[in-house]
Coordinates of C-alpha atoms and ligand atoms in Angstrom, one line a residue:
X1 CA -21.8 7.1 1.6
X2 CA -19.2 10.1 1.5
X3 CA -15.7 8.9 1.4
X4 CA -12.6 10.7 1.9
X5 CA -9.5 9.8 0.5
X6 CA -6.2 11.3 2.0
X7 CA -2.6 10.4 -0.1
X8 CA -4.7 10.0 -3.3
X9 CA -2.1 11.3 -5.6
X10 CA 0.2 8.0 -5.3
X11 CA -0.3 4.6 -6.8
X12 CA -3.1 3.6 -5.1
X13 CA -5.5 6.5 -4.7
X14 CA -6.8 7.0 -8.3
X15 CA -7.6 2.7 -8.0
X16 CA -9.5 3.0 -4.9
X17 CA -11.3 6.7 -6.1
X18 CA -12.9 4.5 -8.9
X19 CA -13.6 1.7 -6.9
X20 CA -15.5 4.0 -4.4
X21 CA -17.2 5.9 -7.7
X22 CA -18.1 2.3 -8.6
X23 CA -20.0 1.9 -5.8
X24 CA -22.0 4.6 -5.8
X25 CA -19.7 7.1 -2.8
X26 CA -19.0 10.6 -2.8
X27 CA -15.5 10.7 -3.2
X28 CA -13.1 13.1 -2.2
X29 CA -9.6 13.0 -2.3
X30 CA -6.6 15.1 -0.9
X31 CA -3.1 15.8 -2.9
X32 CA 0.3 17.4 -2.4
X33 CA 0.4 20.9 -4.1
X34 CA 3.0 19.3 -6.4
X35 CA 0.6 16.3 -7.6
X36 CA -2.7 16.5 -9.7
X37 CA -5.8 14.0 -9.2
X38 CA -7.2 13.0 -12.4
X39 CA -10.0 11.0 -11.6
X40 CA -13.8 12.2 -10.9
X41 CA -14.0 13.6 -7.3
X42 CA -13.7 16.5 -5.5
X43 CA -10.2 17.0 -4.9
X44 CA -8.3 19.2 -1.7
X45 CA -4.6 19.7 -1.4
X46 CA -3.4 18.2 2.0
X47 CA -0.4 18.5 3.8
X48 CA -0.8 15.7 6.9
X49 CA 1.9 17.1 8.4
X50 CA -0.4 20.8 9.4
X51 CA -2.6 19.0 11.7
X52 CA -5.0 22.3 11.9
X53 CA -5.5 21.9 8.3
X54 CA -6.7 18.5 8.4
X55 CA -9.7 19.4 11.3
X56 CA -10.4 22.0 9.2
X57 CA -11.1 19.2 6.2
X58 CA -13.1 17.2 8.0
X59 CA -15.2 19.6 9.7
X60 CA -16.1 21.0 6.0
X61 CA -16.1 18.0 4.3
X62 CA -17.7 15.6 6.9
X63 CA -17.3 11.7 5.5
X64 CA -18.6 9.2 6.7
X65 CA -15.1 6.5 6.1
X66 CA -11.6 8.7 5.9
X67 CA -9.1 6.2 3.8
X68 CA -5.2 6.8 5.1
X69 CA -2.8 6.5 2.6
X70 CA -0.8 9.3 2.7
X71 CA 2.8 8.2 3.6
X72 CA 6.2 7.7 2.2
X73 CA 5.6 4.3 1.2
X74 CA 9.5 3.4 -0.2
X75 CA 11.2 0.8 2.2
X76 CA 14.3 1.4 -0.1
X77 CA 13.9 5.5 0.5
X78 CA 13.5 4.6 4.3
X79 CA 16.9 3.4 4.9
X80 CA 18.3 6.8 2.9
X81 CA 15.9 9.2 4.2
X82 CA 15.2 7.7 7.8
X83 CA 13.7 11.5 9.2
X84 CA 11.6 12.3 6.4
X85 CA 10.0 8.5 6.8
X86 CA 9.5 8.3 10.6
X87 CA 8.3 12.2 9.9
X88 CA 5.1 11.5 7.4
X89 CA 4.2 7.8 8.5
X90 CA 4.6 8.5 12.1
X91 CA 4.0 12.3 13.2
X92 CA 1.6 12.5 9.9
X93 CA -0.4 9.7 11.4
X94 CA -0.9 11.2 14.6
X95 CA -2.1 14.0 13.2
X96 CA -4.9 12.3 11.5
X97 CA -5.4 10.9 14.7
X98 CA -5.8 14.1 16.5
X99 CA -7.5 15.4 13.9
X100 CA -10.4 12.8 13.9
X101 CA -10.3 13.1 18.3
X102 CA -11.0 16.8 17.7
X103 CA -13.3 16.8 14.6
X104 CA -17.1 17.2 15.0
X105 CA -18.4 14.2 13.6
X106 CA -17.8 10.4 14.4
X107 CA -15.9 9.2 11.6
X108 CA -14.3 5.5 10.8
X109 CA -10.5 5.9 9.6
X110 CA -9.5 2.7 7.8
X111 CA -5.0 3.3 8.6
X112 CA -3.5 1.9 5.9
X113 CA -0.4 -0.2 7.5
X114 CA 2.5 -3.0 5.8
X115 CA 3.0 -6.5 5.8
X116 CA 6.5 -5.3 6.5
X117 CA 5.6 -4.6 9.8
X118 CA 5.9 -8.4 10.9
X119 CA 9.2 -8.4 9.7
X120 CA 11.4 -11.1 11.0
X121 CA 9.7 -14.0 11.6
X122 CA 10.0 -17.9 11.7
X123 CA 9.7 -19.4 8.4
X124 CA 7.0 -21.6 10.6
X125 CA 4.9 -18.2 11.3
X126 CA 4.1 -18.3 7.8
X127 CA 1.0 -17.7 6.9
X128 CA 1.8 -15.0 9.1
X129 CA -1.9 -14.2 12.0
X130 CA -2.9 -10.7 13.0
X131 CA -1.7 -11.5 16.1
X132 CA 1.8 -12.4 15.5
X133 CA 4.3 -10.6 17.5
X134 CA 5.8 -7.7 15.2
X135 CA 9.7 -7.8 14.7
X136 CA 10.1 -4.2 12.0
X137 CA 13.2 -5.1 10.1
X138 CA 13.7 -1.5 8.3
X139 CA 12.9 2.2 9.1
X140 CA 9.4 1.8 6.5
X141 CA 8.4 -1.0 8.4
X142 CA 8.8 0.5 11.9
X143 CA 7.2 3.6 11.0
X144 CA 3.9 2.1 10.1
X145 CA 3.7 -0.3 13.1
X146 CA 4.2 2.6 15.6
X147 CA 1.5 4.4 13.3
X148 CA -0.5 1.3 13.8
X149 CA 0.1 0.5 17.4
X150 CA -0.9 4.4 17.7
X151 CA -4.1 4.1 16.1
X152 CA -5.0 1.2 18.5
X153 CA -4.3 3.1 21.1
X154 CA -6.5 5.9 20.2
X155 CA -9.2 3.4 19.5
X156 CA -9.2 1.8 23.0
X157 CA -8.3 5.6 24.8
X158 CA -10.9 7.7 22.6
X159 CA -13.2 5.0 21.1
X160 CA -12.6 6.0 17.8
X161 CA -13.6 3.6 15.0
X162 CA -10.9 2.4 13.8
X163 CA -9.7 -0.5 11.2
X164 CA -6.0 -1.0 10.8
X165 CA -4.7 -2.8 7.5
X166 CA -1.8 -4.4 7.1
X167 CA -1.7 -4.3 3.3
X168 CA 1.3 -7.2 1.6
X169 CA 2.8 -6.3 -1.5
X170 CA 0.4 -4.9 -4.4
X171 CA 1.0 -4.1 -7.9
X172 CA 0.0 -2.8 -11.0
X173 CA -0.3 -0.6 -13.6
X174 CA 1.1 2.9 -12.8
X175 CA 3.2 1.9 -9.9
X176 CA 6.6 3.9 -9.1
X177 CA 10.0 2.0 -10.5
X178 CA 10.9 1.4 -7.1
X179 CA 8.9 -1.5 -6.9
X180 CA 9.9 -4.8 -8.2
X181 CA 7.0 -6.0 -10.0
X182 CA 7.2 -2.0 -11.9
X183 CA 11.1 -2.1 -11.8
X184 CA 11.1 -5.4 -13.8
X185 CA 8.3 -4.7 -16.3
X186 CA 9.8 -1.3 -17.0
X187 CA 13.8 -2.6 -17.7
X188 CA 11.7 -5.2 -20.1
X189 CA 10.1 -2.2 -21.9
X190 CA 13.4 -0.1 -22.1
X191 CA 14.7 -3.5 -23.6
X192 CA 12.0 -3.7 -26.1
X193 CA 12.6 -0.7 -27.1
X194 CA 16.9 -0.5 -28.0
X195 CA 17.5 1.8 -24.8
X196 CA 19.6 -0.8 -22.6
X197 CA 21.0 -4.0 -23.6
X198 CA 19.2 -7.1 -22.7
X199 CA 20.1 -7.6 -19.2
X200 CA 18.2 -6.7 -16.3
X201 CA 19.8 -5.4 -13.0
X202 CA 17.8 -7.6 -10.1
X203 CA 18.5 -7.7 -5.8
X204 CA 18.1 -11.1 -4.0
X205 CA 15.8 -13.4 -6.3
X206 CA 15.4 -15.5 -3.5
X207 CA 13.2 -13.8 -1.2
X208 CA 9.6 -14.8 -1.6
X209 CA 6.8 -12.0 -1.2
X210 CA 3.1 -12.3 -1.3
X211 CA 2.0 -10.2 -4.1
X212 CA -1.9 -8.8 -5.0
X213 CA -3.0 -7.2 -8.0
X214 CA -4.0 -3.1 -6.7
X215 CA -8.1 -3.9 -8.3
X216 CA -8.2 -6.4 -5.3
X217 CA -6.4 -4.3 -2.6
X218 CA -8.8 -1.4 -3.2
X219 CA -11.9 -4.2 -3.0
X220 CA -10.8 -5.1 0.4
X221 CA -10.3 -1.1 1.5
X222 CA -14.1 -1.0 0.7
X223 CA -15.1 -4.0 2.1
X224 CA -13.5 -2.9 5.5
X225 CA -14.8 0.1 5.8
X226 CA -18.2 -1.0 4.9
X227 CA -17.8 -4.3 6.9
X228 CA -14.6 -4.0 9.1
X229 CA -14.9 -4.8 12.6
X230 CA -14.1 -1.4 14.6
X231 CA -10.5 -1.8 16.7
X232 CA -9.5 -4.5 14.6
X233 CA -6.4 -5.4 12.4
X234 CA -7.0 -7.1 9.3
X235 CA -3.8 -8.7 6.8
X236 CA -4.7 -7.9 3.1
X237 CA -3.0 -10.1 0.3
X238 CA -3.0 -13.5 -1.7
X239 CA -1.8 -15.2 1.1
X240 CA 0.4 -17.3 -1.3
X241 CA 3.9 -16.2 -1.3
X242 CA 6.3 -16.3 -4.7
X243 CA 9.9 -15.9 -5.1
X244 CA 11.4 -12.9 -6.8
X245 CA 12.9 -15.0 -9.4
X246 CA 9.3 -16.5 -10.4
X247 CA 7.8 -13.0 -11.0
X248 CA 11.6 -12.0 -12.7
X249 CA 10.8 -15.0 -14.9
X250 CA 7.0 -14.3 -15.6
X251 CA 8.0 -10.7 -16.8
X252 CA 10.8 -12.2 -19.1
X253 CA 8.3 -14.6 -20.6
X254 CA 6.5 -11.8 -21.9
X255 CA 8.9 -9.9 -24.0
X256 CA 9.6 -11.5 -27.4
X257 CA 13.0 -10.2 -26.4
X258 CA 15.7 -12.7 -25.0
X259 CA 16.7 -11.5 -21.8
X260 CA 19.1 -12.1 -19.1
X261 CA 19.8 -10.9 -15.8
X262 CA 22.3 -9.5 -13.7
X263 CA 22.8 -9.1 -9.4
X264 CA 23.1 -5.5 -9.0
X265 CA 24.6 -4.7 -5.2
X266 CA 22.8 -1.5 -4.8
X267 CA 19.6 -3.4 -5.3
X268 CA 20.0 -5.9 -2.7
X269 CA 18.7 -4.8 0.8
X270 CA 20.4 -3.9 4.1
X271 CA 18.8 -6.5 5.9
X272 CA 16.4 -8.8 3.2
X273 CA 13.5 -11.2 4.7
X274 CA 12.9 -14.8 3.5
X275 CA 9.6 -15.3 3.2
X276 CA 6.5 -12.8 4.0
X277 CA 3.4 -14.8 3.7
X278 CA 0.1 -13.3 5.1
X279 CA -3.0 -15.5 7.0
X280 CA -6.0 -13.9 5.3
X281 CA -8.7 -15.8 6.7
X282 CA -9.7 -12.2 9.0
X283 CA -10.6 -10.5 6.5
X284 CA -12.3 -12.9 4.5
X285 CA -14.1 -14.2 7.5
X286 CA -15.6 -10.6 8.3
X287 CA -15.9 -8.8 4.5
X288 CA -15.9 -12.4 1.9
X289 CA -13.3 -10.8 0.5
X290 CA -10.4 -12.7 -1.2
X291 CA -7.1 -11.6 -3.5
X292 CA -8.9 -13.1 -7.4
X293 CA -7.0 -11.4 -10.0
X294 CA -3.7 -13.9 -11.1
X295 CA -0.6 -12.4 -10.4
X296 CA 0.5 -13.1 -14.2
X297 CA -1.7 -10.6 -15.1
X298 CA -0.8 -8.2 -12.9
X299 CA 2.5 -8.7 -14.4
X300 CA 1.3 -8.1 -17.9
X301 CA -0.9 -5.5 -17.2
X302 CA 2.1 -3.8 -15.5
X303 CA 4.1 -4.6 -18.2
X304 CA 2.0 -3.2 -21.2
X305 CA 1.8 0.3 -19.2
X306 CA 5.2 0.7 -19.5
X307 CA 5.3 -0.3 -23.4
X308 CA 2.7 2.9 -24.0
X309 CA 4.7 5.0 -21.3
Ligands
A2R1 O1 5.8 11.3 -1.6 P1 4.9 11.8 -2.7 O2 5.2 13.2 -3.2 O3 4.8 10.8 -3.8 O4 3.4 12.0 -2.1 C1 2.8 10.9 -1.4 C2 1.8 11.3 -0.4 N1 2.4 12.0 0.7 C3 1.8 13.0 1.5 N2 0.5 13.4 1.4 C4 0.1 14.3 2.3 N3 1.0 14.9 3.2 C5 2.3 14.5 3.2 N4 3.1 15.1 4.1 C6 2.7 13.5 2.4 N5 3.9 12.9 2.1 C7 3.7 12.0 1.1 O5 1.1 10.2 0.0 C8 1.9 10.0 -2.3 O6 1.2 10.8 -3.2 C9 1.0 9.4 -1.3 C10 1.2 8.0 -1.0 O7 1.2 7.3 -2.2 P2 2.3 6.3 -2.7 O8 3.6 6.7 -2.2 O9 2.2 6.1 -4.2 O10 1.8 5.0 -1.9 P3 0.7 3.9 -2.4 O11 1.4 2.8 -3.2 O12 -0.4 4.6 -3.1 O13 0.3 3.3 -1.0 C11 -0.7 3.8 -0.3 C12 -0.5 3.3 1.2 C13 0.7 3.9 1.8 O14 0.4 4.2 3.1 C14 1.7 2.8 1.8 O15 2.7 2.9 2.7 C15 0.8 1.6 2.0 O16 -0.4 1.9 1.3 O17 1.3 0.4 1.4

């Protein structure tokens, strides 16, 4: 099976590249000109936003599965840089989307989407179906349901085979600092080490997220594209929410280190969403798979990449 990866120089790419490698695929992966790819595949540099240059990929390179991930994938950078995100996750999309319309070969593009998307919902909706109504509370989230609803649209229209993912939160080792788990873990590490004093700057503890660890996201993005049902939307993640102050705790347990914390206005979020809980059974029902690695060692794994950083 030849796989291509596009938006493999973030977080998630270089997990998923060695999933795929794991498995036997022929992996290859597109990056920015400004990012490197250090993991075994054949690498491209991509730019989703020249459409032309992305037929011209998959006519040469001719996979079998395309995996989307390319995207500005910050709901905090979304509310500063509103453009650039409805730009990348929106006109970037349809241009994969074009791009597989026009391309030679009949290709499955697994759309890599956001629990965000559901946005505000009852408390009740939790665990939150597939087929919940979608209420986007920030620019991030908005952009990937429109990117979403798009790729439906051009899997009714064209008959293109088409999964669309609706990934919760994930974490891990190597994530940006702009994530909570990673934002925690690496003001612990700083701690550790003398360069700030023992207090770490948090937003709203309160809200409650459902976190996987990145190992088991990329085991469900091979699952669905080797077992996906075409046209069909699929929630990935635990589907077991936990507050912000029990992963803030977890972290400080860690450290050796006695550590407080502190509210930090710029941290807390325009507008900030209870609960996000995911229904999984979709997925499980149509690939087995289920969220198996604890989130308390996601935590420390997260946590002891930032000691060697
Ligand atoms: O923004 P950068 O410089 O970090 O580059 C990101 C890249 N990217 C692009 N790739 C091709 N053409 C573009 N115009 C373009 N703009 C940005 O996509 C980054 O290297 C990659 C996305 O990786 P991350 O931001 O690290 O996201 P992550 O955590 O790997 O999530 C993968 C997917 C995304 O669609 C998320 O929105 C979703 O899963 O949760």
């Amino acid at each position: 099976m030849k796989a291509l990866i596009i938006g493999a120089g973030g977080f998630v790419g270089g997990y998923l590249i060695r999933e795929l490698n794991n498995y036997g695929y022929e992996v290859h992966a597109t990056h920015l000109p400004s990012e490197t790819i250090k993991d075994n595949c054949c690498r491209h540099v991509l730019d989703i936003m020249k459409k032309d240059d992305i037929i011209k990929l998959f006519n040469e390179v001719r996979p079998d599965i395309i995996y989307h991930l390319a995207a500005q994938s910050s709901v905090a950078l979304s509310w500063k840089k509103p453009q650039l995100t409805a730009e990348i996750n929106i006109i970037g999309s349809i241009n994969v989307l074009e791009a597989l319309r026009e391309a030679e070969k009949d290709m499955r593009l697994i759309l890599i989407g956001s629990g965000e998307e559901y946005g505000f919902i009852n408390e009740n909706a939790c665990p939150i179906k597939e087929s919940e109504n979608l209420n986007p509370s920030n620019i991030y989230a908005v952009s990937k349901a429109c990117a979403g609803m798009i790729g439906k649209i051009y899997h009714r229209a064209y008959n293109k085979d088409i999964i669309i993912v609706r990934a919760f939160n994930h974490s891990g080792a190597g994530q940006a600092e702009m994530f909570v788990i990673s934002d925690f873990c690496k003001q612990i590490a700083e701690i550790e080490k003398g360069l700030k004093p023992p207090e770490i700057s948090t937003g709203n503890l309160s809200a409650k997220r459902d976190f996987t660890d990145v190992h088991d996201i990329v085991r469900a993005y091979r699952l669905l594209g080797e077992k996906g049902i075409s046209g069909k939307i699929y929630n990935v993640g635990r589907g077991k929410a936990v507050s912000i102050e029990y992963i803030l705790n977890t972290a400080i347990s860690l450290s050796e280190v006695k550590i407080t914390h502190v509210t930090d206005p710029e941290r807390l979020r325009a507008s900030d969403i209870p609960v996000i809980e995911p229904d999984v059974s979709e997925i499980f029902r149509d690939t087995g798979w289920k969220a198996e690695i604890s989130i308390e060692k996601t935590i420390s794994d997260t946590l002891e990449y930032w000691r060697k950083k």
